[in-house]
XYZ file of C-alpha atoms in Angstrom:
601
model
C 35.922 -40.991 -43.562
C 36.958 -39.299 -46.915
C 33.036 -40.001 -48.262
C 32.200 -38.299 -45.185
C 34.372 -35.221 -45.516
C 33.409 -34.587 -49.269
C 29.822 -35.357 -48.668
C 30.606 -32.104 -46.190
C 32.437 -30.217 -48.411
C 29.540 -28.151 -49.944
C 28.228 -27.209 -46.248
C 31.861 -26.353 -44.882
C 32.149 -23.842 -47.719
C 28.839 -22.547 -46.987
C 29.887 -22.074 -43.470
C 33.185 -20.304 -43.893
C 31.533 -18.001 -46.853
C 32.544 -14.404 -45.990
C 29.435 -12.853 -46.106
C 27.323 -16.144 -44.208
C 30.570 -15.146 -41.165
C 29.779 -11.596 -41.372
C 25.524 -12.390 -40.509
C 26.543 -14.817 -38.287
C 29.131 -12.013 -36.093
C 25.979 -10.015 -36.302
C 23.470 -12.271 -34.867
C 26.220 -12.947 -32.035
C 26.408 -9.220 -30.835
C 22.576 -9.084 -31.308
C 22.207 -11.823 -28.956
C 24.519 -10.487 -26.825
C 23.215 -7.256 -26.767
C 19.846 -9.188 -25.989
C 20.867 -10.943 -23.315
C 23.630 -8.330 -21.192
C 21.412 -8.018 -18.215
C 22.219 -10.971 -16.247
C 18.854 -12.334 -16.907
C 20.659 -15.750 -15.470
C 21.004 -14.107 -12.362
C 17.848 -13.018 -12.010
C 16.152 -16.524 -13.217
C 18.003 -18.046 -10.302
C 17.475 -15.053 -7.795
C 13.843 -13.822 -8.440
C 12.505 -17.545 -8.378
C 13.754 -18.449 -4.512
C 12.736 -14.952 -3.812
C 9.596 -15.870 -5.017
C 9.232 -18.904 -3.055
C 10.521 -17.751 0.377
C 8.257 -15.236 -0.080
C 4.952 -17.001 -0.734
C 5.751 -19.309 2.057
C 5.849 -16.386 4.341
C 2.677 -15.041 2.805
C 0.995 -18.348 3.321
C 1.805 -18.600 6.849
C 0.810 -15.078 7.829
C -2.346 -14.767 6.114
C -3.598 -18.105 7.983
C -2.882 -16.678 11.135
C -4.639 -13.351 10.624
C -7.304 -14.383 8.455
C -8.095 -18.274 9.251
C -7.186 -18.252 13.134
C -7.618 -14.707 14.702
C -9.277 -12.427 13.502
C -12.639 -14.609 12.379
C -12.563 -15.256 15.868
C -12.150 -11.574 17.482
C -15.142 -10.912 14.732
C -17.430 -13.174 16.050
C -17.127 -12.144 19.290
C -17.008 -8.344 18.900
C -20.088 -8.740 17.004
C -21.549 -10.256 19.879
C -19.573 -7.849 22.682
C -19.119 -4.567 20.901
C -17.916 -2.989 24.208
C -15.259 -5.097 24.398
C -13.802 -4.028 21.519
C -11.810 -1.583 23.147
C -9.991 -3.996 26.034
C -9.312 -6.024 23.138
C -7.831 -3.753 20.863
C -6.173 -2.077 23.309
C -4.307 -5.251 24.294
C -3.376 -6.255 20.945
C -1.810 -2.876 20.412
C -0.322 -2.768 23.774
C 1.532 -6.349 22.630
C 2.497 -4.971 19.487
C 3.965 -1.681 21.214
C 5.843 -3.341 23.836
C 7.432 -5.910 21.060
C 8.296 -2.691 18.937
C 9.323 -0.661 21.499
C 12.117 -3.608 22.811
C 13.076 -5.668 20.249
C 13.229 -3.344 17.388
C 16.200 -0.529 17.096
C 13.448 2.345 15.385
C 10.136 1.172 17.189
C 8.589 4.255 14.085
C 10.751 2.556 11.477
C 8.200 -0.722 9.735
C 6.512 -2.107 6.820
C 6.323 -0.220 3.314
C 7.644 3.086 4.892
C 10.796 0.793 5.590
C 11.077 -0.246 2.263
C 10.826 2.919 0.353
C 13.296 4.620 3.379
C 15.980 1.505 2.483
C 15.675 1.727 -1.361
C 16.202 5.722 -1.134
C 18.638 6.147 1.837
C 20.455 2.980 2.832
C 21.134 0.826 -1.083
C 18.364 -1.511 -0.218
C 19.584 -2.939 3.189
C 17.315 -4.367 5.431
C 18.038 -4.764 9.303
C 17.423 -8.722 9.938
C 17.524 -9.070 13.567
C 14.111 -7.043 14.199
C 12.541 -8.974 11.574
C 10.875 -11.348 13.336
C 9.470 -8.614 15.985
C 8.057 -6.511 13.631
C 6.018 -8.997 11.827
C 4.817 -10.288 15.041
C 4.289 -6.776 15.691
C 2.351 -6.603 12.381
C 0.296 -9.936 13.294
C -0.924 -8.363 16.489
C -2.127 -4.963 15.210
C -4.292 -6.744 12.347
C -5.333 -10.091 14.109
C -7.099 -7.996 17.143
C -8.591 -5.373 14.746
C -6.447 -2.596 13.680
C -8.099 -0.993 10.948
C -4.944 -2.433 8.333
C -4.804 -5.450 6.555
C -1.919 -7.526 5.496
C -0.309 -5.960 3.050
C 1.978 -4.140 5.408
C 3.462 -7.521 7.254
C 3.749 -8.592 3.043
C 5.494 -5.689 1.654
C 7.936 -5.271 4.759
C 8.149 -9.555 4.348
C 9.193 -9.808 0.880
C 11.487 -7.015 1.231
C 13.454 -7.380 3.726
C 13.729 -10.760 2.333
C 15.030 -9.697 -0.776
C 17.879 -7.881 0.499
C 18.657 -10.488 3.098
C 19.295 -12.927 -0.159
C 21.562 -10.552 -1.862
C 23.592 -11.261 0.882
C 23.346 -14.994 0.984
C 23.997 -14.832 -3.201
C 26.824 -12.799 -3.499
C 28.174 -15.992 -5.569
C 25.823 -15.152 -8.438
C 27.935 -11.873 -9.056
C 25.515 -9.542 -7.095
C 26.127 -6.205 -7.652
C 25.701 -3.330 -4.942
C 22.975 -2.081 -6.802
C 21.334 -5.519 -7.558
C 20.029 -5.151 -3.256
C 17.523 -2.037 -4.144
C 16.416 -4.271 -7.255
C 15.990 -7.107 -4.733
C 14.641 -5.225 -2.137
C 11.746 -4.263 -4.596
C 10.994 -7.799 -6.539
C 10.320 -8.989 -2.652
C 8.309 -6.216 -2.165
C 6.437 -6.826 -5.224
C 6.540 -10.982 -4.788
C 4.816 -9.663 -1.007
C 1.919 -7.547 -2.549
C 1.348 -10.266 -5.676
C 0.803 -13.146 -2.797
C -1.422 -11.209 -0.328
C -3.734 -10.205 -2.652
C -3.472 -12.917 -4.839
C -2.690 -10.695 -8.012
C 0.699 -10.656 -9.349
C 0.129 -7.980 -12.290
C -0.893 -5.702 -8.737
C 2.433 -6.699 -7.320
C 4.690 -6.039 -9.816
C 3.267 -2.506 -10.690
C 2.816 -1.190 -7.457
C 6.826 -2.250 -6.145
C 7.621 -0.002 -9.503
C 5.403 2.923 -8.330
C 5.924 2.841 -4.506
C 9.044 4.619 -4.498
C 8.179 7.340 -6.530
C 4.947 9.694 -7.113
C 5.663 10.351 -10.956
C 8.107 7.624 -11.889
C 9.425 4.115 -12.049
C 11.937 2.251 -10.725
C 12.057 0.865 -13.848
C 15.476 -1.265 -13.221
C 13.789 -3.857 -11.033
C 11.025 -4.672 -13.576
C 12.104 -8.112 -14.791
C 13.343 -9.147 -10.879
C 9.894 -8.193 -9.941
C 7.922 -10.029 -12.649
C 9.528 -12.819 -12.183
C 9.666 -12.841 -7.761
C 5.697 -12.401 -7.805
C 4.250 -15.011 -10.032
C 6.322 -17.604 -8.229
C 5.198 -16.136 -5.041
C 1.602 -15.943 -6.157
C 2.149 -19.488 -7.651
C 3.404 -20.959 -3.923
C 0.468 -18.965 -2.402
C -2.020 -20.297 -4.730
C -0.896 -23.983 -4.345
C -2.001 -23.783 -0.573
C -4.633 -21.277 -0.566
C -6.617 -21.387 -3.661
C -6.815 -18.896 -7.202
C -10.108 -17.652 -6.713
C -10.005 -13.390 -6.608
C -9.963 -12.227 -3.083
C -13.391 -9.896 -3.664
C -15.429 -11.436 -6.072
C -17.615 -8.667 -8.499
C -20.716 -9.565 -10.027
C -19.107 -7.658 -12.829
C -21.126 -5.884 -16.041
C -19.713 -6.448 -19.390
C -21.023 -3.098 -20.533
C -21.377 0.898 -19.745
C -22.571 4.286 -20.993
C -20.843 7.261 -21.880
C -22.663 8.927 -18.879
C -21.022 6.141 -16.703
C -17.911 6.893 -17.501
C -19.055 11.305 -17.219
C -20.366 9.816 -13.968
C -17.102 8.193 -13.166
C -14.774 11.090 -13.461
C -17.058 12.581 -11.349
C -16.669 10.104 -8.433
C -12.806 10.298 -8.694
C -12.946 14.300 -8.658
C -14.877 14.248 -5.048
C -12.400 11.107 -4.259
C -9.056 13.286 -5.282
C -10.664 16.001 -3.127
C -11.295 13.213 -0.160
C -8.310 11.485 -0.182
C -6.319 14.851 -0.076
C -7.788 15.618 2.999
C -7.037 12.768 4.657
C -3.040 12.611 3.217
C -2.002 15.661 4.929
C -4.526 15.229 8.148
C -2.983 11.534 8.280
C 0.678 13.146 7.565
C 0.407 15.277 10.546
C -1.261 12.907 12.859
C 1.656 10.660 11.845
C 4.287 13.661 12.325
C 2.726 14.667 15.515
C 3.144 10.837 17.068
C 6.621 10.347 16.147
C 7.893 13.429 18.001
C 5.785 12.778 20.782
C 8.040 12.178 23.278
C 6.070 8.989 25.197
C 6.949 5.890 25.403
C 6.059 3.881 22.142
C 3.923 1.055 24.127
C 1.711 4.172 25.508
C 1.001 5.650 22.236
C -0.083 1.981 20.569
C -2.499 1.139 23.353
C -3.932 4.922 22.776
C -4.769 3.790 19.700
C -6.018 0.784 20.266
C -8.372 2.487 22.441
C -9.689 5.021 19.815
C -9.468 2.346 16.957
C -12.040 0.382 19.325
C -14.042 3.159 20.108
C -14.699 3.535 16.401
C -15.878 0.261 15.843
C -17.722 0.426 18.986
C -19.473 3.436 18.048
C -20.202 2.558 14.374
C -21.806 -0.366 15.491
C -24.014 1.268 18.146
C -25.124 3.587 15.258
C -25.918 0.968 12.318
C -26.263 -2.447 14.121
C -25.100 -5.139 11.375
C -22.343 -7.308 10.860
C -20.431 -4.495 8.619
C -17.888 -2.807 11.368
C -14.736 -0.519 10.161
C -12.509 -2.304 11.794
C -9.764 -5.221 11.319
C -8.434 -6.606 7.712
C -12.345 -6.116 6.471
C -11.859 -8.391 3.947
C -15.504 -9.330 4.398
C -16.685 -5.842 4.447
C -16.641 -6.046 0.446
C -19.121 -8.302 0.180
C -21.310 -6.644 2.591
C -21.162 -3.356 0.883
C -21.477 -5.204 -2.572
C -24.566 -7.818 -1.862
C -26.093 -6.420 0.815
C -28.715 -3.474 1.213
C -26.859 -0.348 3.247
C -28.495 2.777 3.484
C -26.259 5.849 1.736
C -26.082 7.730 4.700
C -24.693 4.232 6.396
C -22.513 3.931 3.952
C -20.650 7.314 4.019
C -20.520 6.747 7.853
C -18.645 3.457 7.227
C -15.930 5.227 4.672
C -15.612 7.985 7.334
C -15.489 6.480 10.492
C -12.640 3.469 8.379
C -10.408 6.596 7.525
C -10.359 7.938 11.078
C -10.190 4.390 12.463
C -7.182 3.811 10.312
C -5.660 7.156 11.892
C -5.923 6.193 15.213
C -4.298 2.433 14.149
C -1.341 3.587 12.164
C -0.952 6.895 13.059
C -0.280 6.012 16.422
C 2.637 3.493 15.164
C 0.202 0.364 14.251
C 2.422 -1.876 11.794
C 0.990 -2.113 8.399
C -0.381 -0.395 5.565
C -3.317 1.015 3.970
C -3.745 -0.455 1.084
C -7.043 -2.017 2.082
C -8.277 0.562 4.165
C -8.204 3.163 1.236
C -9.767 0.048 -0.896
C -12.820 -0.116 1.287
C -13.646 3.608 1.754
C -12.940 4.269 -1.845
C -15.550 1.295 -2.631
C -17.817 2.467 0.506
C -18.143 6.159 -0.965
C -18.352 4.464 -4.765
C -21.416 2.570 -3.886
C -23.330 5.635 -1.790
C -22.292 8.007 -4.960
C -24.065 5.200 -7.139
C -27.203 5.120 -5.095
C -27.277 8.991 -4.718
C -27.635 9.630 -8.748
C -30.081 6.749 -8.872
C -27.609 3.925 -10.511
C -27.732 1.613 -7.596
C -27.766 -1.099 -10.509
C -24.613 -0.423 -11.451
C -23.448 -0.359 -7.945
C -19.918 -2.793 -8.800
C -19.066 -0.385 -11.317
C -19.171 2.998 -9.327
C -17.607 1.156 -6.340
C -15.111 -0.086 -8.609
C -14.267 3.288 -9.213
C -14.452 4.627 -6.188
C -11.491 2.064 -4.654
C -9.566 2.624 -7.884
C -9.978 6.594 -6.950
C -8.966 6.325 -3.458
C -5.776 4.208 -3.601
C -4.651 6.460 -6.815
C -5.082 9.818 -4.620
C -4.109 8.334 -1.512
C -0.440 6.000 -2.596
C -0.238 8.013 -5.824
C -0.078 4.302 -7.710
C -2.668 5.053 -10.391
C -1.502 2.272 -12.485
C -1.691 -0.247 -9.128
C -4.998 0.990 -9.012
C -6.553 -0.353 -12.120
C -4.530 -3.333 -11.888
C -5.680 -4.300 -8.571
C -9.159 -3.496 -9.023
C -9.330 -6.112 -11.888
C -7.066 -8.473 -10.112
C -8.736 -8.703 -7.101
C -12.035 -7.852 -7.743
C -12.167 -10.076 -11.594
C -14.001 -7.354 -12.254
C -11.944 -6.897 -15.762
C -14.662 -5.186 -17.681
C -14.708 -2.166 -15.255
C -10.642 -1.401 -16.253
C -11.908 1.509 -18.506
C -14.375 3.482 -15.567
C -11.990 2.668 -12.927
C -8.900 4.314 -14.872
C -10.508 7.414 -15.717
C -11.817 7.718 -12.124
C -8.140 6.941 -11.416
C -6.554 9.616 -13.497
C -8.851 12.353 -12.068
C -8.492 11.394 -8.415
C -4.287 10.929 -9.594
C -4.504 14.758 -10.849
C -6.422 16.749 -8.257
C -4.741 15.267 -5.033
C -1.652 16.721 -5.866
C 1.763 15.647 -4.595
C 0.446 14.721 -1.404
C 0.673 11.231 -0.588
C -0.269 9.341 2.216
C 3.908 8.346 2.536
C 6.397 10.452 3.705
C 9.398 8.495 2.222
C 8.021 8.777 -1.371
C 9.879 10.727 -4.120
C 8.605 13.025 -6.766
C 10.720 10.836 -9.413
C 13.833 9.959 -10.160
C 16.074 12.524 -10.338
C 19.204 10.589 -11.397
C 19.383 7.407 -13.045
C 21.267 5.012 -10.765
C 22.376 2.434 -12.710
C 24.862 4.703 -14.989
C 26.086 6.382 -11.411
C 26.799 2.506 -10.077
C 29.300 2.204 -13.495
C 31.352 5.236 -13.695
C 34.359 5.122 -11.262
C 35.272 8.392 -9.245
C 38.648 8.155 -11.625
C 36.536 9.270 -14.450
C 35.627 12.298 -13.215
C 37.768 13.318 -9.902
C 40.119 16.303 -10.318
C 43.859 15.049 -10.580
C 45.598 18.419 -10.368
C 44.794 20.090 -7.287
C 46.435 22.742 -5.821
C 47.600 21.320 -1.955
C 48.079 23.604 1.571
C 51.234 22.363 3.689
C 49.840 21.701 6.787
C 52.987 24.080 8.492
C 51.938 27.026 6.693
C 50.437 29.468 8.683
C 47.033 31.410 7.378
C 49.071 34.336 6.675
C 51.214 32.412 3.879
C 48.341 30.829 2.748
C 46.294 33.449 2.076
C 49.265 35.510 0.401
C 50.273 32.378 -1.768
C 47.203 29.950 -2.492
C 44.203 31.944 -1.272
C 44.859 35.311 -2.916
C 45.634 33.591 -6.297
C 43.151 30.592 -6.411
C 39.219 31.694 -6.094
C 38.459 28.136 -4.800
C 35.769 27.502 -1.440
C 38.397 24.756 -0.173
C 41.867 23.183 -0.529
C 42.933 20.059 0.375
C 45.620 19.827 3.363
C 48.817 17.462 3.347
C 51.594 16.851 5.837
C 54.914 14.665 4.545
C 53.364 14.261 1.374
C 49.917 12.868 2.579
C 46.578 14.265 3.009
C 45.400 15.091 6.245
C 41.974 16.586 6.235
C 40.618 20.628 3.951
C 40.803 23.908 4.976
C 37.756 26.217 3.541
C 38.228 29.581 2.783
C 35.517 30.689 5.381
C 37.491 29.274 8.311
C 39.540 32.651 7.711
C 37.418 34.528 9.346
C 37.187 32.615 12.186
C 41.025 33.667 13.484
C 41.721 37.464 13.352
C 44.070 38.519 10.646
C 46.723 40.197 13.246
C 47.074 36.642 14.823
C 47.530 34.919 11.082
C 51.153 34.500 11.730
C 50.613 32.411 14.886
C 47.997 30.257 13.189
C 48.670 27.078 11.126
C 46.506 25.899 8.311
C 46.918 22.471 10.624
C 44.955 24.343 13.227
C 41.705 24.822 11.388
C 42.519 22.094 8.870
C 39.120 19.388 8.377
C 40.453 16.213 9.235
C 37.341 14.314 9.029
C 37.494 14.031 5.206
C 36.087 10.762 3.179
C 38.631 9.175 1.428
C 37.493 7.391 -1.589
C 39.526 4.990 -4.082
C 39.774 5.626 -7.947
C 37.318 2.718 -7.857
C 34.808 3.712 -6.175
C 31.717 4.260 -7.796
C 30.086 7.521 -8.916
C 26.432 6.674 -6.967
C 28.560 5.662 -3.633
C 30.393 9.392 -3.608
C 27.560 11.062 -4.416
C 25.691 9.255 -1.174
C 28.708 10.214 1.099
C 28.299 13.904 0.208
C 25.117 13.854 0.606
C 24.609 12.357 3.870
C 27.500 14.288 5.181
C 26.073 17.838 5.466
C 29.204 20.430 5.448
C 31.529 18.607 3.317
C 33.023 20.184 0.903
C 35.050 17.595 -1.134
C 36.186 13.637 -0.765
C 39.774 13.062 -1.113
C 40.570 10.263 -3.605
C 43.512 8.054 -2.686
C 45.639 5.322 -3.623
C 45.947 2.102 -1.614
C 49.595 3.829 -0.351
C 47.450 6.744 0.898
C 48.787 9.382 -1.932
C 46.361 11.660 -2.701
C 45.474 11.057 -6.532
C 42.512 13.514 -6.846
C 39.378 15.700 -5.768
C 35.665 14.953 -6.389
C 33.415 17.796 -5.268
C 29.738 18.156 -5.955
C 30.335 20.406 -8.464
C 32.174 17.709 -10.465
C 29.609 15.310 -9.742
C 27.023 17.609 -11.443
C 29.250 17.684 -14.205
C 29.529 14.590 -15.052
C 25.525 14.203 -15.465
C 25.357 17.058 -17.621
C 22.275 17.572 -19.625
C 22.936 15.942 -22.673
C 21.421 12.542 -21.718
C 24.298 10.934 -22.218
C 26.164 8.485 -19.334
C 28.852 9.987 -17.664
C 31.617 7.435 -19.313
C 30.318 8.909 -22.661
C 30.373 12.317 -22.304
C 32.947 13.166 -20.098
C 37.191 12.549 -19.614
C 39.077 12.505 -16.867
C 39.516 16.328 -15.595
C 42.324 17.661 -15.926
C 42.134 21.209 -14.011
C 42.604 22.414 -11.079
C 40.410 22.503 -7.680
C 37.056 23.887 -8.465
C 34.842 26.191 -6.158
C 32.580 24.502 -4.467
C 29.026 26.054 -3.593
């Protein structure tokens, strides 16, 4: 034992050498530093996300796409008439399960998600879940002109936020259900379309049209590989639309290119706000919602009938159209058939989810995009480069019309493996990006990010609430307050007490609602605002800010003690404060306030 020890005696002084201790402190806050995201959290969360997920995926793609709607294509090809019966039942189906077994019959798939991870913290209803994606299965299996990314994005979602729940155990925090909510939504789009790089990028850009949600990156990376990994063990790797794919282009190409996604931008602009206010239009239509879906089915058939009627074939703008691709890519179509196709697929996709058809348009936009890419390419006499320019053109369309430019790209090389067309389709991309505008094809989606979250979700109202404020007795009557508090203290609003509690504001402006010669009758009780939030000094900074912003006419929230003592005031004005310009966190920049009730605007 003593050999042992002074064999060790060189490498125990080595260890407890001061400045060998001071590296090794270092490397322990660097690794800490490193690793203070909870990434254990997520590499338990993100990977059953991942997997419920893809099992969803699996199941919902074979119905659609193995045992449906093959079959309604055969024999619509062979019965074009009856493609409007037969969309109008599956519409009708998907209307009457909407309309009954759902709460918001208008409220579905990614406008549901981006709605939830802007208004409501990431929560997702659960009880209509299995309606709506019924719903979903009916509107695309018959022949809604949709595909499956809508069922996929509204899937993974909701399923993400429905596991926050189930894992509180893991130390979830409330904002940890948005992050959720968009790794599903990403683990959804990576599975359908069998590209996980597409999933991941466009759950970052679907909630905004200039930003990020950059918070649930890692979540999201992790949720669709697995996803895509579970997908891929049943269904196969191989890229949904195969390319023939050149390995080369010209600098005219790529003048050519820019080009294509001008006229795209201009397109796709078009059809945003004409879609917008179809959309609008529907959803204060005051019919019943069953009605409206079978309309649609009607005109959605009518489309396909009449397309076919014009240019007999087996290419018809109607249904997931997965096969389309290959029939604009390796078979001869006329230009003039082809612009027909892109045309009549953008009003045909009006008619199917601007009538309140559950889904997406994802795909849609993908096909005209690659419809109008191809026609461009014959019309300037490249027809051999035909890939390339439709390449572009579905890159183009799903830039201007989702304002996702970086999804895009992605997704054409994903799903296309046409890699080698990355540089064309981004620059087509990037002009169709810039000339649509703002205009998007969603109503829920925000400019950016106006606020970062995540500091909001750590600051407690303590840090920045207003501790002395100046309180009305309830008893007082509006003549003493305006002689005593009012004529002294420029302030919108007061908070109101009674026995040493608070009972509710009273705003300046409700003055002039009493006549000054009955003042002395009138109590400040009488006009008080009893319907005041009350807040604890816990409560987050992102939480108060939602209650005064969904509560329109509020001036203040009164922050109180577990006793019910009132220990503060937070006001808007506060809150604005406390994310002053400098970039820096609210904890850092700002200390508990210390004056007295602030107007509020």
């Amino acid at each position: 034992m003593n050999d042992r020890v002074r064999k060790a005696g060189p490498f125990l002084k080595l260890g407890n050498h001061p400045r060998l201790r001071k590296y090794t402190a270092l490397l322990q806050q660097d690794l800490s530093a490193t690793y203070s995201r909870d990434l254990h959290k997520w590499l338990i969360v993100a990977p059953i996300g991942g997997v419920l997920t893809g099992l969803l995926i699996t199941l919902i793609a074979e119905i659609i796409l193995k045992w449906m709607w093959p079959h309604f294509l055969s024999f619509f090809l062979l019965h074009p008439l009856l493609m409007i019966p037969g969309l109008a039942a599956g519409f009708l189906i998907a209307g009457l399960l909407m309309q009954y077994l759902t709460p918001d019959p208008d409220e579905h798939s990614t406008e549901e998600i981006i709605r939830s991870y802007h208004e409501h913290h990431g929560d997702i209803r659960m009880r209509p879940f299995i309606p709506k994606l019924a719903a979903a299965i009916a509107t695309v299996g018959f022949g809604g002109s949709a595909a499956l990314e809508g069922p996929s994005i509204y899937g993974g979602g909701a399923l993400g936020s429905w596991l926050w729940a189930k894992l509180k155990w893991l130390r979830m925090e409330p904002r940890d259900r948005r992050i959720m909510l968009i790794s599903g939504a990403a683990a959804g789009m990576g599975a359908v379309f069998r590209a996980p790089l597409t999933g991941i990028v466009f759950a970052l850009e679907m909630p905004y049209k200039d930003d990020l949600a950059h918070e649930a990156l890692l979540p999201s990376l992790i949720a669709s590989v697995v996803a895509y990994a579970t997908l891929a063990s049943f269904l196969g790797t191989q890229p949904l639309f195969n390319f023939a794919g050149g390995t080369t282009f010209s600098g005219n190409q790529l003048l050519w290119a820019a080009l294509l996604g001008l006229g795209c931008g201009l397109v796709t602009m078009v059809f945003d706000r004409a879609y917008r206010r179809v959309r609008e239009f529907m959803v204060g239509l005051r019919v019943a919602h069953w009605i409206k879906m079978t309309a649609g089915g009607i005109l959605t058939g009518l489309c396909g009938w009449a397309f076919l009627r014009m240019f007999p074939g087996h290419l018809v703008p109607i249904g997931p159209n997965y096969e389309a691709v290959g029939g604009i890519l390796q078979h001869a179509h006329g230009t003039i058939e082809l612009l027909a196709f892109g045309v009549v697929k953008l009003v045909a996709t009006t008619f199917t989810l601007g009538f309140g058809g559950i889904s997406a348009m994802f795909v849609p936009l993908f096909l005209t995009g690659g419809s109008f890419g191809a026609a461009f390419a014959q019309t300037i006499g490249q027809a051999h480069a035909l890939d390339l320019y439709a390449a572009v053109g579905m890159a183009a369309f799903l830039a201007g019309g989702y304002k996702t430019p970086l999804t895009a790209v992605v997704f054409v090389a994903e799903a296309t493996g046409g890699h080698s067309y990355i540089i064309p389709a981004l620059i087509g991309a990037a002009v169709a990006y810039a000339v649509s505008g703002e205009v998007s094809v969603s109503g829920d989606q925000r400019v950016h990010e106006t606020v970062k979250v995540a500091e909001l979700w750590r600051i407690p109202v303590s840090e920045v609430m207003q501790r002395q404020v100046i309180s009305v007795d309830a008893r007082s009557t509006l003549r003493e307050f305006s002689r005593s508090v009012g004529a002294h203290q420029l302030h919108a609003a007061y908070p109101v007490s009674a026995d040493g509690r608070p009972v509710g504001i009273i705003a300046m402006r409700s003055l002039g609602q009493v006549p000054p010669e009955k003042w002395d009758e009138v109590h400040v009780a009488d006009l008080a605002e009893r319907g005041v939030t009350r807040v604890p000094p816990d409560c987050a900074l992102y939480e108060a800010l939602r209650i005064l912003t969904d509560q329109r006419g509020q001036h203040m929230l009164l922050v109180t003690s577990p006793a019910g003592k009132l220990e503060g005031i937070l006001t808007k004005t506060d809150l604005l404060s406390a994310l002053h310009a400098t970039g820096k966190p609210a904890s850092e920049s700002h200390s508990p306030r210390q004056d007295t009730a602030s107007a509020v605007p």
